[in-house]
mmCIF file of C-alpha atoms and ligand atoms in Angstrom:
data_model
loop_
_atom_site.group_PDB
_atom_site.id
_atom_site.type_symbol
_atom_site.label_atom_id
_atom_site.label_comp_id
_atom_site.label_asym_id
_atom_site.label_seq_id
_atom_site.Cartn_x
_atom_site.Cartn_y
_atom_site.Cartn_z
ATOM 1 C CA UNK A 9 16.242 11.713 12.952
ATOM 2 C CA UNK A 10 13.878 9.726 10.701
ATOM 3 C CA UNK A 11 10.782 11.284 9.037
ATOM 4 C CA UNK A 12 8.293 11.847 11.738
ATOM 5 C CA UNK A 13 4.858 12.372 10.036
ATOM 6 C CA UNK A 14 2.078 10.367 8.697
ATOM 7 C CA UNK A 15 1.669 12.328 5.490
ATOM 8 C CA UNK A 16 3.855 14.349 2.921
ATOM 9 C CA UNK A 17 1.778 17.557 2.548
ATOM 10 C CA UNK A 18 4.399 20.280 2.312
ATOM 11 C CA UNK A 19 7.994 20.930 2.576
ATOM 12 C CA UNK A 20 7.143 23.733 4.962
ATOM 13 C CA UNK A 21 7.534 22.603 8.555
ATOM 14 C CA UNK A 22 9.893 19.689 7.841
ATOM 15 C CA UNK A 23 13.135 19.555 9.813
ATOM 16 C CA UNK A 24 16.416 19.511 7.807
ATOM 17 C CA UNK A 25 17.329 16.095 9.279
ATOM 18 C CA UNK A 26 13.950 14.817 8.016
ATOM 19 C CA UNK A 27 14.770 16.300 4.425
ATOM 20 C CA UNK A 28 18.302 14.709 4.547
ATOM 21 C CA UNK A 29 16.725 11.394 5.643
ATOM 22 C CA UNK A 30 14.413 11.171 2.563
ATOM 23 C CA UNK A 31 17.246 12.439 0.313
ATOM 24 C CA UNK A 32 19.626 9.780 1.657
ATOM 25 C CA UNK A 33 17.090 7.068 1.158
ATOM 26 C CA UNK A 34 16.326 8.232 -2.274
ATOM 27 C CA UNK A 35 20.079 8.156 -3.033
ATOM 28 C CA UNK A 36 20.175 4.516 -2.191
ATOM 29 C CA UNK A 37 17.175 3.849 -4.703
ATOM 30 C CA UNK A 38 19.087 5.847 -7.419
ATOM 31 C CA UNK A 39 21.890 3.076 -7.056
ATOM 32 C CA UNK A 40 19.255 0.237 -6.941
ATOM 33 C CA UNK A 41 17.613 1.533 -9.967
ATOM 34 C CA UNK A 42 20.805 1.627 -11.916
ATOM 35 C CA UNK A 43 21.866 -1.811 -10.671
ATOM 36 C CA UNK A 44 19.000 -3.408 -12.414
ATOM 37 C CA UNK A 45 18.038 -5.151 -8.960
ATOM 38 C CA UNK A 46 14.608 -4.639 -7.473
ATOM 39 C CA UNK A 47 13.141 -4.374 -4.063
ATOM 40 C CA UNK A 48 9.748 -5.743 -4.760
ATOM 41 C CA UNK A 49 9.010 -7.176 -1.111
ATOM 42 C CA UNK A 50 9.174 -3.646 0.103
ATOM 43 C CA UNK A 51 5.572 -2.688 -0.555
ATOM 44 C CA UNK A 52 4.124 -6.065 -1.106
ATOM 45 C CA UNK A 53 0.484 -6.147 -0.032
ATOM 46 C CA UNK A 54 0.351 -2.341 0.062
ATOM 47 C CA UNK A 55 -2.231 -0.406 -2.145
ATOM 48 C CA UNK A 56 -1.273 2.839 -3.876
ATOM 49 C CA UNK A 57 -3.816 5.095 -5.679
ATOM 50 C CA UNK A 58 -2.877 7.949 -7.848
ATOM 51 C CA UNK A 59 -5.569 10.432 -7.691
ATOM 52 C CA UNK A 60 -4.991 13.249 -10.168
ATOM 53 C CA UNK A 61 -7.476 16.058 -10.736
ATOM 54 C CA UNK A 62 -4.846 18.088 -12.859
ATOM 55 C CA UNK A 63 -2.775 16.896 -15.816
ATOM 56 C CA UNK A 64 0.574 15.369 -15.177
ATOM 57 C CA UNK A 65 3.150 13.298 -17.174
ATOM 58 C CA UNK A 66 6.156 13.206 -14.884
ATOM 59 C CA UNK A 67 4.633 12.984 -11.438
ATOM 60 C CA UNK A 68 2.011 10.601 -12.110
ATOM 61 C CA UNK A 69 4.091 8.236 -14.063
ATOM 62 C CA UNK A 70 7.052 8.274 -11.770
ATOM 63 C CA UNK A 71 4.737 7.465 -8.707
ATOM 64 C CA UNK A 72 3.407 4.523 -10.597
ATOM 65 C CA UNK A 73 6.788 3.435 -11.449
ATOM 66 C CA UNK A 74 8.120 3.932 -7.914
ATOM 67 C CA UNK A 75 5.154 1.938 -6.413
ATOM 68 C CA UNK A 76 5.653 -1.090 -8.909
ATOM 69 C CA UNK A 77 9.402 -1.099 -8.371
ATOM 70 C CA UNK A 78 8.735 -1.648 -4.603
ATOM 71 C CA UNK A 79 5.858 -4.297 -5.322
ATOM 72 C CA UNK A 80 2.818 -2.289 -4.505
ATOM 73 C CA UNK A 81 -0.534 -2.624 -6.292
ATOM 74 C CA UNK A 82 -0.764 0.580 -7.911
ATOM 75 C CA UNK A 83 -4.140 2.092 -9.430
ATOM 76 C CA UNK A 84 -4.185 5.169 -11.397
ATOM 77 C CA UNK A 85 -7.647 6.773 -10.940
ATOM 78 C CA UNK A 86 -8.663 8.454 -14.092
ATOM 79 C CA UNK A 87 -10.592 11.499 -12.842
ATOM 80 C CA UNK A 88 -11.751 12.419 -16.168
ATOM 81 C CA UNK A 89 -13.805 9.160 -16.461
ATOM 82 C CA UNK A 90 -14.705 8.952 -12.787
ATOM 83 C CA UNK A 91 -17.744 9.563 -10.912
ATOM 84 C CA UNK A 92 -16.502 13.027 -10.160
ATOM 85 C CA UNK A 93 -18.189 13.867 -13.528
ATOM 86 C CA UNK A 94 -21.432 12.754 -11.981
ATOM 87 C CA UNK A 95 -21.075 15.202 -9.237
ATOM 88 C CA UNK A 96 -19.309 13.283 -6.548
ATOM 89 C CA UNK A 97 -17.396 15.501 -4.373
ATOM 90 C CA UNK A 98 -13.662 15.198 -3.360
ATOM 91 C CA UNK A 99 -14.417 14.024 0.127
ATOM 92 C CA UNK A 100 -16.973 11.235 -1.075
ATOM 93 C CA UNK A 101 -14.321 10.028 -3.661
ATOM 94 C CA UNK A 102 -11.928 9.870 -0.881
ATOM 95 C CA UNK A 103 -14.124 8.043 1.389
ATOM 96 C CA UNK A 104 -15.000 5.596 -1.485
ATOM 97 C CA UNK A 105 -11.179 4.983 -1.931
ATOM 98 C CA UNK A 106 -10.700 4.566 1.825
ATOM 99 C CA UNK A 107 -13.261 1.736 2.034
ATOM 100 C CA UNK A 108 -11.083 -0.113 -0.593
ATOM 101 C CA UNK A 109 -8.385 -0.078 2.168
ATOM 102 C CA UNK A 110 -5.925 2.227 0.357
ATOM 103 C CA UNK A 111 -2.499 2.456 2.037
ATOM 104 C CA UNK A 112 -0.980 5.429 0.027
ATOM 105 C CA UNK A 113 -3.101 8.088 -1.734
ATOM 106 C CA UNK A 114 -1.126 10.352 -4.036
ATOM 107 C CA UNK A 115 -3.245 13.452 -4.986
ATOM 108 C CA UNK A 116 -2.812 16.418 -7.326
ATOM 109 C CA UNK A 117 -5.646 19.022 -7.238
ATOM 110 C CA UNK A 118 -5.987 22.576 -8.411
ATOM 111 C CA UNK A 119 -7.200 23.922 -4.994
ATOM 112 C CA UNK A 120 -4.458 24.655 -2.451
ATOM 113 C CA UNK A 121 -5.060 22.656 0.667
ATOM 114 C CA UNK A 122 -6.940 19.701 -0.991
ATOM 115 C CA UNK A 123 -4.490 16.996 0.107
ATOM 116 C CA UNK A 124 -4.683 18.272 3.736
ATOM 117 C CA UNK A 125 -8.349 18.073 3.736
ATOM 118 C CA UNK A 126 -8.155 14.556 2.455
ATOM 119 C CA UNK A 127 -5.415 13.572 5.001
ATOM 120 C CA UNK A 128 -8.028 14.523 7.791
ATOM 121 C CA UNK A 129 -10.540 12.145 6.311
ATOM 122 C CA UNK A 130 -8.793 9.138 4.985
ATOM 123 C CA UNK A 131 -6.692 6.317 6.823
ATOM 124 C CA UNK A 132 -4.149 6.274 4.101
ATOM 125 C CA UNK A 133 -1.040 8.201 4.199
ATOM 126 C CA UNK A 134 -1.548 11.014 1.763
ATOM 127 C CA UNK A 135 1.162 12.545 -0.595
ATOM 128 C CA UNK A 136 0.733 16.016 -1.960
ATOM 129 C CA UNK A 137 1.561 15.707 -5.801
ATOM 130 C CA UNK A 138 0.909 19.528 -6.274
ATOM 131 C CA UNK A 139 -2.008 21.543 -4.960
ATOM 132 C CA UNK A 140 -2.944 24.847 -6.816
ATOM 133 C CA UNK A 141 -0.177 27.440 -5.999
ATOM 134 C CA UNK A 142 0.717 25.837 -2.605
ATOM 135 C CA UNK A 143 3.246 23.131 -2.635
ATOM 136 C CA UNK A 144 4.753 20.345 -4.722
ATOM 137 C CA UNK A 145 6.977 18.774 -2.007
ATOM 138 C CA UNK A 146 8.242 15.607 -4.014
ATOM 139 C CA UNK A 147 9.484 18.100 -6.843
ATOM 140 C CA UNK A 148 11.328 20.018 -4.297
ATOM 141 C CA UNK A 149 12.845 16.836 -3.038
ATOM 142 C CA UNK A 150 14.032 15.551 -6.475
ATOM 143 C CA UNK A 151 15.334 18.934 -7.356
ATOM 144 C CA UNK A 152 17.495 18.778 -4.106
ATOM 145 C CA UNK A 153 18.617 15.326 -4.815
ATOM 146 C CA UNK A 154 19.795 16.255 -8.326
ATOM 147 C CA UNK A 155 21.797 19.260 -6.869
ATOM 148 C CA UNK A 156 23.148 17.428 -4.187
ATOM 149 C CA UNK A 157 24.527 14.561 -6.403
ATOM 150 C CA UNK A 158 25.992 17.083 -8.683
ATOM 151 C CA UNK A 159 27.519 19.607 -6.424
ATOM 152 C CA UNK A 160 28.032 17.515 -3.324
ATOM 153 C CA UNK A 161 26.111 19.699 -0.969
ATOM 154 C CA UNK A 162 23.175 22.173 -0.636
ATOM 155 C CA UNK A 163 24.556 24.446 1.926
ATOM 156 C CA UNK A 164 26.301 27.645 0.739
ATOM 157 C CA UNK A 165 25.142 27.215 -2.899
ATOM 158 C CA UNK A 166 23.438 30.238 -4.617
ATOM 159 C CA UNK A 167 20.141 28.955 -6.407
ATOM 160 C CA UNK A 168 18.306 31.474 -8.743
ATOM 161 C CA UNK A 169 14.625 30.518 -9.368
ATOM 162 C CA UNK A 170 13.421 32.395 -12.324
ATOM 163 C CA UNK A 171 10.073 33.091 -13.920
ATOM 164 C CA UNK A 172 6.519 32.926 -12.738
ATOM 165 C CA UNK A 173 7.261 32.709 -8.838
ATOM 166 C CA UNK A 174 3.842 33.846 -7.928
ATOM 167 C CA UNK A 175 1.754 30.905 -9.368
ATOM 168 C CA UNK A 176 4.355 28.158 -8.772
ATOM 169 C CA UNK A 177 4.081 25.673 -6.190
ATOM 170 C CA UNK A 178 7.460 24.384 -7.334
ATOM 171 C CA UNK A 179 8.907 27.642 -6.351
ATOM 172 C CA UNK A 180 7.362 27.692 -2.984
ATOM 173 C CA UNK A 181 8.401 24.014 -1.921
ATOM 174 C CA UNK A 182 11.910 24.723 -3.336
ATOM 175 C CA UNK A 183 12.291 27.966 -1.330
ATOM 176 C CA UNK A 184 11.090 26.178 1.887
ATOM 177 C CA UNK A 185 13.581 23.248 1.143
ATOM 178 C CA UNK A 186 16.660 25.027 -0.083
ATOM 179 C CA UNK A 187 16.636 27.752 2.694
ATOM 180 C CA UNK A 188 16.107 25.151 5.381
ATOM 181 C CA UNK A 189 19.156 23.234 3.893
ATOM 182 C CA UNK A 190 21.362 26.345 3.853
ATOM 183 C CA UNK A 191 21.239 27.457 0.211
ATOM 184 C CA UNK A 192 21.128 31.150 -0.641
ATOM 185 C CA UNK A 193 17.954 31.489 -2.636
ATOM 186 C CA UNK A 194 17.157 34.227 -5.123
ATOM 187 C CA UNK A 195 13.921 34.693 -6.944
ATOM 188 C CA UNK A 196 14.131 36.533 -10.505
ATOM 189 C CA UNK A 197 11.353 37.770 -12.406
ATOM 190 C CA UNK A 198 8.818 40.562 -13.337
ATOM 191 C CA UNK A 199 7.366 42.416 -10.678
ATOM 192 C CA UNK A 200 3.830 41.146 -11.824
ATOM 193 C CA UNK A 201 5.039 37.643 -11.273
ATOM 194 C CA UNK A 202 6.787 37.808 -7.870
ATOM 195 C CA UNK A 203 4.641 38.131 -4.603
ATOM 196 C CA UNK A 204 5.545 41.242 -2.657
ATOM 197 C CA UNK A 205 5.950 39.232 0.565
ATOM 198 C CA UNK A 206 8.358 36.644 -0.943
ATOM 199 C CA UNK A 207 11.377 38.149 0.893
ATOM 200 C CA UNK A 208 9.820 37.325 4.239
ATOM 201 C CA UNK A 209 10.637 33.656 3.243
ATOM 202 C CA UNK A 210 14.451 34.511 3.359
ATOM 203 C CA UNK A 211 15.049 34.938 -0.282
ATOM 204 C CA UNK A 212 16.426 37.826 -2.397
ATOM 205 C CA UNK A 213 14.473 39.180 -5.199
ATOM 206 C CA UNK A 214 15.686 40.526 -8.618
ATOM 207 C CA UNK A 215 13.795 42.008 -11.598
ATOM 208 C CA UNK A 216 16.829 41.891 -13.767
ATOM 209 C CA UNK A 217 17.809 38.528 -15.179
ATOM 210 C CA UNK A 218 21.649 39.080 -15.551
ATOM 211 C CA UNK A 219 21.803 40.447 -11.963
ATOM 212 C CA UNK A 220 19.763 37.578 -10.470
ATOM 213 C CA UNK A 221 21.919 35.081 -12.247
ATOM 214 C CA UNK A 222 25.293 36.643 -11.374
ATOM 215 C CA UNK A 223 27.635 33.961 -9.997
ATOM 216 C CA UNK A 224 24.708 31.526 -9.333
ATOM 217 C CA UNK A 225 25.600 27.889 -8.972
ATOM 218 C CA UNK A 226 22.036 26.775 -10.005
ATOM 219 C CA UNK A 227 19.619 28.273 -12.546
ATOM 220 C CA UNK A 228 16.010 26.857 -12.135
ATOM 221 C CA UNK A 229 13.622 28.118 -14.742
ATOM 222 C CA UNK A 230 9.862 27.734 -14.351
ATOM 223 C CA UNK A 231 7.033 27.618 -16.811
ATOM 224 C CA UNK A 232 4.417 30.435 -16.980
ATOM 225 C CA UNK A 233 1.480 28.892 -15.067
ATOM 226 C CA UNK A 234 -1.071 30.369 -17.544
ATOM 227 C CA UNK A 235 -3.715 28.156 -16.011
ATOM 228 C CA UNK A 236 -3.566 29.968 -12.781
ATOM 229 C CA UNK A 237 -3.171 33.600 -14.265
ATOM 230 C CA UNK A 238 -5.949 35.953 -14.245
ATOM 231 C CA UNK A 239 -4.518 37.574 -17.612
ATOM 232 C CA UNK A 240 -2.567 40.862 -18.301
ATOM 233 C CA UNK A 241 0.510 39.632 -16.178
ATOM 234 C CA UNK A 242 3.001 39.549 -19.017
ATOM 235 C CA UNK A 243 2.947 41.545 -22.199
ATOM 236 C CA UNK A 244 3.490 38.605 -24.640
ATOM 237 C CA UNK A 245 5.458 35.221 -24.791
ATOM 238 C CA UNK A 246 8.017 36.840 -27.028
ATOM 239 C CA UNK A 247 8.404 39.794 -24.754
ATOM 240 C CA UNK A 248 8.890 37.713 -21.801
ATOM 241 C CA UNK A 249 11.498 35.635 -23.468
ATOM 242 C CA UNK A 250 13.618 38.686 -24.351
ATOM 243 C CA UNK A 251 13.750 39.707 -20.816
ATOM 244 C CA UNK A 252 13.385 36.689 -18.813
ATOM 245 C CA UNK A 253 13.851 33.623 -21.098
ATOM 246 C CA UNK A 254 16.900 31.630 -20.342
ATOM 247 C CA UNK A 255 19.493 31.757 -23.480
ATOM 248 C CA UNK A 256 23.222 31.325 -23.558
ATOM 249 C CA UNK A 257 23.883 35.080 -23.307
ATOM 250 C CA UNK A 258 21.973 35.452 -19.958
ATOM 251 C CA UNK A 259 23.363 32.153 -18.692
ATOM 252 C CA UNK A 260 26.673 33.508 -19.005
ATOM 253 C CA UNK A 261 26.167 35.626 -16.033
ATOM 254 C CA UNK A 262 25.964 32.524 -13.842
ATOM 255 C CA UNK A 263 28.965 30.514 -12.882
ATOM 256 C CA UNK A 264 30.792 28.802 -15.563
ATOM 257 C CA UNK A 265 29.617 25.359 -13.996
ATOM 258 C CA UNK A 266 26.204 26.390 -13.218
ATOM 259 C CA UNK A 267 23.506 23.831 -13.652
ATOM 260 C CA UNK A 268 20.225 24.382 -15.621
ATOM 261 C CA UNK A 269 17.214 22.959 -14.193
ATOM 262 C CA UNK A 270 13.477 22.978 -14.989
ATOM 263 C CA UNK A 271 10.671 20.819 -13.425
ATOM 264 C CA UNK A 272 8.885 20.339 -16.846
ATOM 265 C CA UNK A 273 6.808 20.687 -18.843
ATOM 266 C CA UNK A 274 8.876 23.172 -20.752
ATOM 267 C CA UNK A 275 7.579 25.839 -23.012
ATOM 268 C CA UNK A 276 10.593 26.284 -25.413
ATOM 269 C CA UNK A 277 11.168 29.618 -26.561
ATOM 270 C CA UNK A 278 9.210 31.114 -23.703
ATOM 271 C CA UNK A 279 11.028 30.552 -20.503
ATOM 272 C CA UNK A 280 13.972 28.662 -21.889
ATOM 273 C CA UNK A 281 15.645 28.220 -25.430
ATOM 274 C CA UNK A 282 16.259 24.601 -26.747
ATOM 275 C CA UNK A 283 20.106 25.236 -26.924
ATOM 276 C CA UNK A 284 20.355 25.682 -23.330
ATOM 277 C CA UNK A 285 17.650 23.098 -22.248
ATOM 278 C CA UNK A 286 19.322 20.588 -24.474
ATOM 279 C CA UNK A 287 23.056 21.160 -23.676
ATOM 280 C CA UNK A 288 24.459 18.189 -21.779
ATOM 281 C CA UNK A 289 27.127 20.114 -20.276
ATOM 282 C CA UNK A 290 24.664 22.350 -18.412
ATOM 283 C CA UNK A 291 21.256 20.932 -18.345
ATOM 284 C CA UNK A 292 20.200 18.369 -15.719
ATOM 285 C CA UNK A 293 16.610 18.344 -16.890
ATOM 286 C CA UNK A 294 16.523 14.710 -17.708
ATOM 287 C CA UNK A 295 18.333 13.782 -14.477
ATOM 288 C CA UNK A 296 15.686 15.511 -12.410
ATOM 289 C CA UNK A 297 13.187 13.115 -14.117
ATOM 290 C CA UNK A 298 15.398 10.200 -13.185
ATOM 291 C CA UNK A 299 15.715 11.467 -9.497
ATOM 292 C CA UNK A 300 12.010 11.666 -9.420
ATOM 293 C CA UNK A 301 11.367 8.045 -9.453
ATOM 294 C CA UNK A 302 13.908 7.498 -6.647
ATOM 295 C CA UNK A 303 12.598 10.202 -4.394
ATOM 296 C CA UNK A 304 9.062 8.964 -4.994
ATOM 297 C CA UNK A 305 10.452 5.215 -4.009
ATOM 298 C CA UNK A 306 11.824 6.906 -0.853
ATOM 299 C CA UNK A 307 8.764 8.742 -0.042
ATOM 300 C CA UNK A 308 6.518 5.610 -0.534
ATOM 301 C CA UNK A 309 8.833 3.409 1.574
ATOM 302 C CA UNK A 310 8.940 5.999 4.252
ATOM 303 C CA UNK A 311 5.236 6.665 4.751
ATOM 304 C CA UNK A 312 4.338 2.934 4.081
ATOM 305 C CA UNK A 313 6.504 1.869 7.097
ATOM 306 C CA UNK A 314 6.737 5.236 8.980
ATOM 307 C CA UNK A 315 5.210 6.276 12.233
ATOM 308 C CA UNK A 316 1.370 6.552 12.268
ATOM 309 C CA UNK A 317 1.316 9.795 14.161
ATOM 310 C CA UNK A 318 -1.515 12.056 13.538
ATOM 311 C CA UNK A 319 0.135 14.898 11.780
HETATM 312 N N1 LIG B 24 4.805 20.230 -13.420
HETATM 313 C C1 LIG B 24 4.837 21.337 -12.359
HETATM 314 C C2 LIG B 24 3.768 21.357 -11.576
HETATM 315 O O1 LIG B 24 2.810 20.561 -11.651
HETATM 316 C C3 LIG B 24 5.427 22.561 -12.938
HETATM 317 C C4 LIG B 24 4.560 22.996 -14.088
HETATM 318 O O2 LIG B 24 3.577 22.588 -14.416
HETATM 319 O O3 LIG B 24 4.966 24.118 -14.588
HETATM 320 O O4 LIG B 24 3.593 22.200 -10.698
HETATM 321 N N1 CP B 25 7.210 18.467 -12.812
HETATM 322 C C1 CP B 25 6.063 18.041 -12.865
HETATM 323 O O1 CP B 25 5.331 17.904 -11.827
HETATM 324 O O2 CP B 25 5.613 17.536 -14.044
HETATM 325 P P1 CP B 25 4.108 16.873 -14.309
HETATM 326 O O3 CP B 25 3.097 17.939 -14.146
HETATM 327 O O4 CP B 25 4.335 16.512 -15.885
HETATM 328 O O5 CP B 25 3.766 16.017 -13.476
#
């Protein structure tokens, strides 16, 4: 089964074969990127616009690189110096970009649902590059590709997602993807940072780090999303690290071959210590970034040539 949607707005709702299709295609782009060959005919004549209303290093750069590697014309809209500052609305901005015959619109916004709204208004295929606390679908795909390449599968693995679950779109997309693909997912963190209803998503909840990490195959750390916190949810960064920061001692509870992941950006000494983050025997954080380019190439390729159904 190929990917059957016009946009990529969320992982929730995708069928496992659609996820597998994107991962398989991304795998072929990993090999292409490493071979030094190019596929610049793939998106020749297509226009990709990056529209980021929130800060980004990895996602924006890798969409740009992915688009260029496939031959698209890539435009990075700098929202900070755009007419958004003159009061232009999101929808009027989108209509303006639409009039320029954009084919692929990559959107990051602090409001959950903003990419869905745009998808209803523009002709371009819309890709959610992170919307508020909702989803970050390409992050979950690149995480899954990284895991699958290292462990050979997703089904049956125990994945512990740790830290600020409540405010994390990365956690939400990963929970949907990994449970759909048959992994056992745990969420680990203080009660103030885990939504009560999370177990309804089919995950197990832990408030003790060592218990949550016990025999895990994958330990995925998350940054405290302070930009989305009301305040008072954690005592202090130092206290948070003591109980929930990943160090070699807590990691020892996981399987000896457990992989350490982090979507970035990292706050060293808050959710993860440098010794673990930089340990080439355990950490695949840089590999996640590499997989990000391949996954975004696969998504752009699929949406640029995929079905034009209205969903
Ligand atoms: N970069 C990821 C995101 O935008 C994770 C983070 O910022 O902590 O959601
Ligand atoms: N992981 C991630 O989305 O990173 P950026 O916020 O730097 O894009």
